[in-house]
Amino acid sequence: SDVHECYETVVQKNVWYAGDAHSADLLRRRVWQHCKVPAERVPRRAHGAGAMAAAVPADVLLLEVHGVRTRQFTNLTRLTSTLQAQPFARGLRIEVVDFSELAFCEQVLLMQRARVA
């Protein structure tokens, strides 16, 4: 008798990197150590596997720009002043940055001080 069997296998990856919250936490902490992030800026462990509590409040709101001419803001001064007037920016200094001009650790140190809005 002819028996035909068909198996379909689907592998789904729901994150762009391999690992779990613990391996991401380990990698994050190794980078902080390598880049000499000040201890007061390293988040403390909160409850839950990947949960972190901010050690020091953010003091910078980053506005990323790109050196490519086709992806530039037309009025950066107005955009910056509009952002500064928003409630989420209260107490934060707005810093316009092109990450392609910064070294890896400079990027890490800047992001440690930034707030995501």
mmCIF file with all atom_site columns, C-alpha atoms in Angstrom:
data_model
loop_
_atom_site.group_PDB
_atom_site.id
_atom_site.type_symbol
_atom_site.label_atom_id
_atom_site.label_alt_id
_atom_site.label_comp_id
_atom_site.label_asym_id
_atom_site.label_entity_id
_atom_site.label_seq_id
_atom_site.pdbx_PDB_ins_code
_atom_site.Cartn_x
_atom_site.Cartn_y
_atom_site.Cartn_z
_atom_site.occupancy
_atom_site.B_iso_or_equiv
_atom_site.pdbx_formal_charge
_atom_site.auth_seq_id
_atom_site.auth_comp_id
_atom_site.auth_asym_id
_atom_site.auth_atom_id
_atom_site.pdbx_PDB_model_num
ATOM 1   C CA . SER A 1 1   ? 0.000  0.000  0.000  1.00 0.00 ? 1   SER A CA 1
ATOM 2   C CA . ASP A 1 2   ? 1.166  3.486  -0.776 1.00 0.00 ? 2   ASP A CA 1
ATOM 3   C CA . VAL A 1 3   ? 1.442  5.614  2.344  1.00 0.00 ? 3   VAL A CA 1
ATOM 4   C CA . HIS A 1 4   ? 2.249  9.272  1.936  1.00 0.00 ? 4   HIS A CA 1
ATOM 5   C CA . GLU A 1 5   ? 3.093  11.307 4.961  1.00 0.00 ? 5   GLU A CA 1
ATOM 6   C CA . CYS A 1 6   ? 3.682  15.009 4.935  1.00 0.00 ? 6   CYS A CA 1
ATOM 7   C CA . TYR A 1 7   ? 5.172  16.953 7.785  1.00 0.00 ? 7   TYR A CA 1
ATOM 8   C CA . GLU A 1 8   ? 5.325  20.694 7.920  1.00 0.00 ? 8   GLU A CA 1
ATOM 9   C CA . THR A 1 9   ? 7.658  22.329 10.357 1.00 0.00 ? 9   THR A CA 1
ATOM 10  C CA . VAL A 1 10  ? 7.328  25.953 11.265 1.00 0.00 ? 10  VAL A CA 1
ATOM 11  C CA . VAL A 1 11  ? 9.939  27.697 13.324 1.00 0.00 ? 11  VAL A CA 1
ATOM 12  C CA . GLN A 1 12  ? 8.982  31.073 14.608 1.00 0.00 ? 12  GLN A CA 1
ATOM 13  C CA . LYS A 1 13  ? 11.416 33.491 16.193 1.00 0.00 ? 13  LYS A CA 1
ATOM 14  C CA . ASN A 1 14  ? 9.701  36.364 17.938 1.00 0.00 ? 14  ASN A CA 1
ATOM 15  C CA . VAL A 1 15  ? 12.799 38.445 18.655 1.00 0.00 ? 15  VAL A CA 1
ATOM 16  C CA . TRP A 1 16  ? 15.596 39.596 16.391 1.00 0.00 ? 16  TRP A CA 1
ATOM 17  C CA . TYR A 1 17  ? 18.365 38.210 18.588 1.00 0.00 ? 17  TYR A CA 1
ATOM 18  C CA . ALA A 1 18  ? 18.953 34.772 20.004 1.00 0.00 ? 18  ALA A CA 1
ATOM 19  C CA . GLY A 1 19  ? 18.560 34.274 23.723 1.00 0.00 ? 19  GLY A CA 1
ATOM 20  C CA . ASP A 1 20  ? 16.182 35.323 26.429 1.00 0.00 ? 20  ASP A CA 1
ATOM 21  C CA . ALA A 1 21  ? 15.849 38.227 28.868 1.00 0.00 ? 21  ALA A CA 1
ATOM 22  C CA . HIS A 1 22  ? 18.715 36.879 30.969 1.00 0.00 ? 22  HIS A CA 1
ATOM 23  C CA . SER A 1 23  ? 21.167 36.691 28.066 1.00 0.00 ? 23  SER A CA 1
ATOM 24  C CA . ALA A 1 24  ? 20.131 40.174 26.906 1.00 0.00 ? 24  ALA A CA 1
ATOM 25  C CA . ASP A 1 25  ? 20.702 41.439 30.451 1.00 0.00 ? 25  ASP A CA 1
ATOM 26  C CA . LEU A 1 26  ? 24.149 39.807 30.539 1.00 0.00 ? 26  LEU A CA 1
ATOM 27  C CA . LEU A 1 27  ? 25.134 41.333 27.191 1.00 0.00 ? 27  LEU A CA 1
ATOM 28  C CA . ARG A 1 28  ? 23.837 44.759 28.285 1.00 0.00 ? 28  ARG A CA 1
ATOM 29  C CA . ARG A 1 29  ? 25.833 44.633 31.526 1.00 0.00 ? 29  ARG A CA 1
ATOM 30  C CA . ARG A 1 30  ? 29.006 43.495 29.716 1.00 0.00 ? 30  ARG A CA 1
ATOM 31  C CA . VAL A 1 31  ? 28.690 46.433 27.332 1.00 0.00 ? 31  VAL A CA 1
ATOM 32  C CA . TRP A 1 32  ? 28.172 48.835 30.249 1.00 0.00 ? 32  TRP A CA 1
ATOM 33  C CA . GLN A 1 33  ? 31.265 47.421 31.928 1.00 0.00 ? 33  GLN A CA 1
ATOM 34  C CA . HIS A 1 34  ? 33.343 47.600 28.738 1.00 0.00 ? 34  HIS A CA 1
ATOM 35  C CA . CYS A 1 35  ? 32.279 51.211 28.092 1.00 0.00 ? 35  CYS A CA 1
ATOM 36  C CA . LYS A 1 36  ? 32.824 52.165 31.750 1.00 0.00 ? 36  LYS A CA 1
ATOM 37  C CA . VAL A 1 37  ? 29.272 53.374 32.354 1.00 0.00 ? 37  VAL A CA 1
ATOM 38  C CA . PRO A 1 38  ? 29.311 55.042 35.796 1.00 0.00 ? 38  PRO A CA 1
ATOM 39  C CA . ALA A 1 39  ? 27.805 52.811 38.514 1.00 0.00 ? 39  ALA A CA 1
ATOM 40  C CA . GLU A 1 40  ? 25.139 55.385 39.361 1.00 0.00 ? 40  GLU A CA 1
ATOM 41  C CA . ARG A 1 41  ? 23.840 55.174 35.770 1.00 0.00 ? 41  ARG A CA 1
ATOM 42  C CA . VAL A 1 42  ? 23.519 51.358 35.720 1.00 0.00 ? 42  VAL A CA 1
ATOM 43  C CA . PRO A 1 43  ? 19.875 50.392 36.328 1.00 0.00 ? 43  PRO A CA 1
ATOM 44  C CA . ARG A 1 44  ? 19.056 48.340 39.408 1.00 0.00 ? 44  ARG A CA 1
ATOM 45  C CA . ARG A 1 45  ? 17.225 45.031 39.134 1.00 0.00 ? 45  ARG A CA 1
ATOM 46  C CA . ALA A 1 46  ? 13.502 45.368 39.620 1.00 0.00 ? 46  ALA A CA 1
ATOM 47  C CA . HIS A 1 47  ? 10.997 42.521 39.853 1.00 0.00 ? 47  HIS A CA 1
ATOM 48  C CA . GLY A 1 48  ? 10.723 40.224 36.835 1.00 0.00 ? 48  GLY A CA 1
ATOM 49  C CA . ALA A 1 49  ? 13.362 38.643 34.629 1.00 0.00 ? 49  ALA A CA 1
ATOM 50  C CA . GLY A 1 50  ? 14.105 41.594 32.383 1.00 0.00 ? 50  GLY A CA 1
ATOM 51  C CA . ALA A 1 51  ? 12.673 44.453 34.421 1.00 0.00 ? 51  ALA A CA 1
ATOM 52  C CA . MET A 1 52  ? 15.038 47.262 35.312 1.00 0.00 ? 52  MET A CA 1
ATOM 53  C CA . ALA A 1 53  ? 14.535 50.295 37.500 1.00 0.00 ? 53  ALA A CA 1
ATOM 54  C CA . ALA A 1 54  ? 16.373 53.445 36.440 1.00 0.00 ? 54  ALA A CA 1
ATOM 55  C CA . ALA A 1 55  ? 19.285 54.227 38.727 1.00 0.00 ? 55  ALA A CA 1
ATOM 56  C CA . VAL A 1 56  ? 19.413 57.919 37.830 1.00 0.00 ? 56  VAL A CA 1
ATOM 57  C CA . PRO A 1 57  ? 16.695 59.771 35.935 1.00 0.00 ? 57  PRO A CA 1
ATOM 58  C CA . ALA A 1 58  ? 17.435 60.643 32.325 1.00 0.00 ? 58  ALA A CA 1
ATOM 59  C CA . ASP A 1 59  ? 18.833 64.105 31.689 1.00 0.00 ? 59  ASP A CA 1
ATOM 60  C CA . VAL A 1 60  ? 18.871 64.063 27.874 1.00 0.00 ? 60  VAL A CA 1
ATOM 61  C CA . LEU A 1 61  ? 16.231 63.750 25.172 1.00 0.00 ? 61  LEU A CA 1
ATOM 62  C CA . LEU A 1 62  ? 17.958 62.567 22.007 1.00 0.00 ? 62  LEU A CA 1
ATOM 63  C CA . LEU A 1 63  ? 16.937 63.666 18.559 1.00 0.00 ? 63  LEU A CA 1
ATOM 64  C CA . GLU A 1 64  ? 18.731 61.471 16.047 1.00 0.00 ? 64  GLU A CA 1
ATOM 65  C CA . VAL A 1 65  ? 19.698 62.945 12.712 1.00 0.00 ? 65  VAL A CA 1
ATOM 66  C CA . HIS A 1 66  ? 21.295 61.265 9.727  1.00 0.00 ? 66  HIS A CA 1
ATOM 67  C CA . GLY A 1 67  ? 24.082 62.598 7.578  1.00 0.00 ? 67  GLY A CA 1
ATOM 68  C CA . VAL A 1 68  ? 22.211 61.526 4.451  1.00 0.00 ? 68  VAL A CA 1
ATOM 69  C CA . ARG A 1 69  ? 20.760 64.559 2.655  1.00 0.00 ? 69  ARG A CA 1
ATOM 70  C CA . THR A 1 70  ? 17.498 62.782 1.787  1.00 0.00 ? 70  THR A CA 1
ATOM 71  C CA . ARG A 1 71  ? 16.680 62.158 5.462  1.00 0.00 ? 71  ARG A CA 1
ATOM 72  C CA . GLN A 1 72  ? 17.122 65.558 7.073  1.00 0.00 ? 72  GLN A CA 1
ATOM 73  C CA . PHE A 1 73  ? 14.671 67.660 9.046  1.00 0.00 ? 73  PHE A CA 1
ATOM 74  C CA . THR A 1 74  ? 13.850 70.850 7.171  1.00 0.00 ? 74  THR A CA 1
ATOM 75  C CA . ASN A 1 75  ? 13.687 73.082 10.248 1.00 0.00 ? 75  ASN A CA 1
ATOM 76  C CA . LEU A 1 76  ? 15.698 71.498 13.048 1.00 0.00 ? 76  LEU A CA 1
ATOM 77  C CA . THR A 1 77  ? 15.630 74.630 15.208 1.00 0.00 ? 77  THR A CA 1
ATOM 78  C CA . ARG A 1 78  ? 11.825 74.740 15.210 1.00 0.00 ? 78  ARG A CA 1
ATOM 79  C CA . LEU A 1 79  ? 11.551 70.992 15.829 1.00 0.00 ? 79  LEU A CA 1
ATOM 80  C CA . THR A 1 80  ? 13.929 71.237 18.782 1.00 0.00 ? 80  THR A CA 1
ATOM 81  C CA . SER A 1 81  ? 12.035 74.154 20.353 1.00 0.00 ? 81  SER A CA 1
ATOM 82  C CA . THR A 1 82  ? 8.705  72.355 19.810 1.00 0.00 ? 82  THR A CA 1
ATOM 83  C CA . LEU A 1 83  ? 10.044 69.236 21.521 1.00 0.00 ? 83  LEU A CA 1
ATOM 84  C CA . GLN A 1 84  ? 11.431 71.290 24.411 1.00 0.00 ? 84  GLN A CA 1
ATOM 85  C CA . ALA A 1 85  ? 7.952  72.729 25.021 1.00 0.00 ? 85  ALA A CA 1
ATOM 86  C CA . GLN A 1 86  ? 6.379  69.270 25.459 1.00 0.00 ? 86  GLN A CA 1
ATOM 87  C CA . PRO A 1 87  ? 5.594  67.984 28.975 1.00 0.00 ? 87  PRO A CA 1
ATOM 88  C CA . PHE A 1 88  ? 7.677  64.808 28.476 1.00 0.00 ? 88  PHE A CA 1
ATOM 89  C CA . ALA A 1 89  ? 10.779 66.958 27.873 1.00 0.00 ? 89  ALA A CA 1
ATOM 90  C CA . ARG A 1 90  ? 10.515 68.939 31.101 1.00 0.00 ? 90  ARG A CA 1
ATOM 91  C CA . GLY A 1 91  ? 13.902 69.043 32.805 1.00 0.00 ? 91  GLY A CA 1
ATOM 92  C CA . LEU A 1 92  ? 15.684 67.363 29.897 1.00 0.00 ? 92  LEU A CA 1
ATOM 93  C CA . ARG A 1 93  ? 18.302 68.858 27.626 1.00 0.00 ? 93  ARG A CA 1
ATOM 94  C CA . ILE A 1 94  ? 17.648 68.124 23.973 1.00 0.00 ? 94  ILE A CA 1
ATOM 95  C CA . GLU A 1 95  ? 20.698 66.844 22.186 1.00 0.00 ? 95  GLU A CA 1
ATOM 96  C CA . VAL A 1 96  ? 20.805 66.477 18.403 1.00 0.00 ? 96  VAL A CA 1
ATOM 97  C CA . VAL A 1 97  ? 23.111 63.623 17.485 1.00 0.00 ? 97  VAL A CA 1
ATOM 98  C CA . ASP A 1 98  ? 24.264 61.686 14.435 1.00 0.00 ? 98  ASP A CA 1
ATOM 99  C CA . PHE A 1 99  ? 25.218 58.268 15.818 1.00 0.00 ? 99  PHE A CA 1
ATOM 100 C CA . SER A 1 100 ? 27.314 57.481 12.745 1.00 0.00 ? 100 SER A CA 1
ATOM 101 C CA . GLU A 1 101 ? 29.800 60.103 13.944 1.00 0.00 ? 101 GLU A CA 1
ATOM 102 C CA . LEU A 1 102 ? 30.171 58.566 17.421 1.00 0.00 ? 102 LEU A CA 1
ATOM 103 C CA . ALA A 1 103 ? 32.262 55.631 18.589 1.00 0.00 ? 103 ALA A CA 1
ATOM 104 C CA . PHE A 1 104 ? 30.403 52.630 20.030 1.00 0.00 ? 104 PHE A CA 1
ATOM 105 C CA . CYS A 1 105 ? 31.061 53.510 23.686 1.00 0.00 ? 105 CYS A CA 1
ATOM 106 C CA . GLU A 1 106 ? 30.140 57.152 23.075 1.00 0.00 ? 106 GLU A CA 1
ATOM 107 C CA . GLN A 1 107 ? 26.782 55.916 21.797 1.00 0.00 ? 107 GLN A CA 1
ATOM 108 C CA . VAL A 1 108 ? 26.338 53.641 24.829 1.00 0.00 ? 108 VAL A CA 1
ATOM 109 C CA . LEU A 1 109 ? 27.187 56.418 27.312 1.00 0.00 ? 109 LEU A CA 1
ATOM 110 C CA . LEU A 1 110 ? 24.808 58.818 25.590 1.00 0.00 ? 110 LEU A CA 1
ATOM 111 C CA . MET A 1 111 ? 21.949 56.290 25.480 1.00 0.00 ? 111 MET A CA 1
ATOM 112 C CA . GLN A 1 112 ? 22.432 55.585 29.208 1.00 0.00 ? 112 GLN A CA 1
ATOM 113 C CA . ARG A 1 113 ? 21.535 59.206 29.868 1.00 0.00 ? 113 ARG A CA 1
ATOM 114 C CA . ALA A 1 114 ? 18.640 59.388 27.417 1.00 0.00 ? 114 ALA A CA 1
ATOM 115 C CA . ARG A 1 115 ? 14.914 59.179 27.765 1.00 0.00 ? 115 ARG A CA 1
ATOM 116 C CA . VAL A 1 116 ? 12.785 57.425 25.188 1.00 0.00 ? 116 VAL A CA 1
ATOM 117 C CA . ALA A 1 117 ? 9.770  59.594 24.411 1.00 0.00 ? 117 ALA A CA 1
#
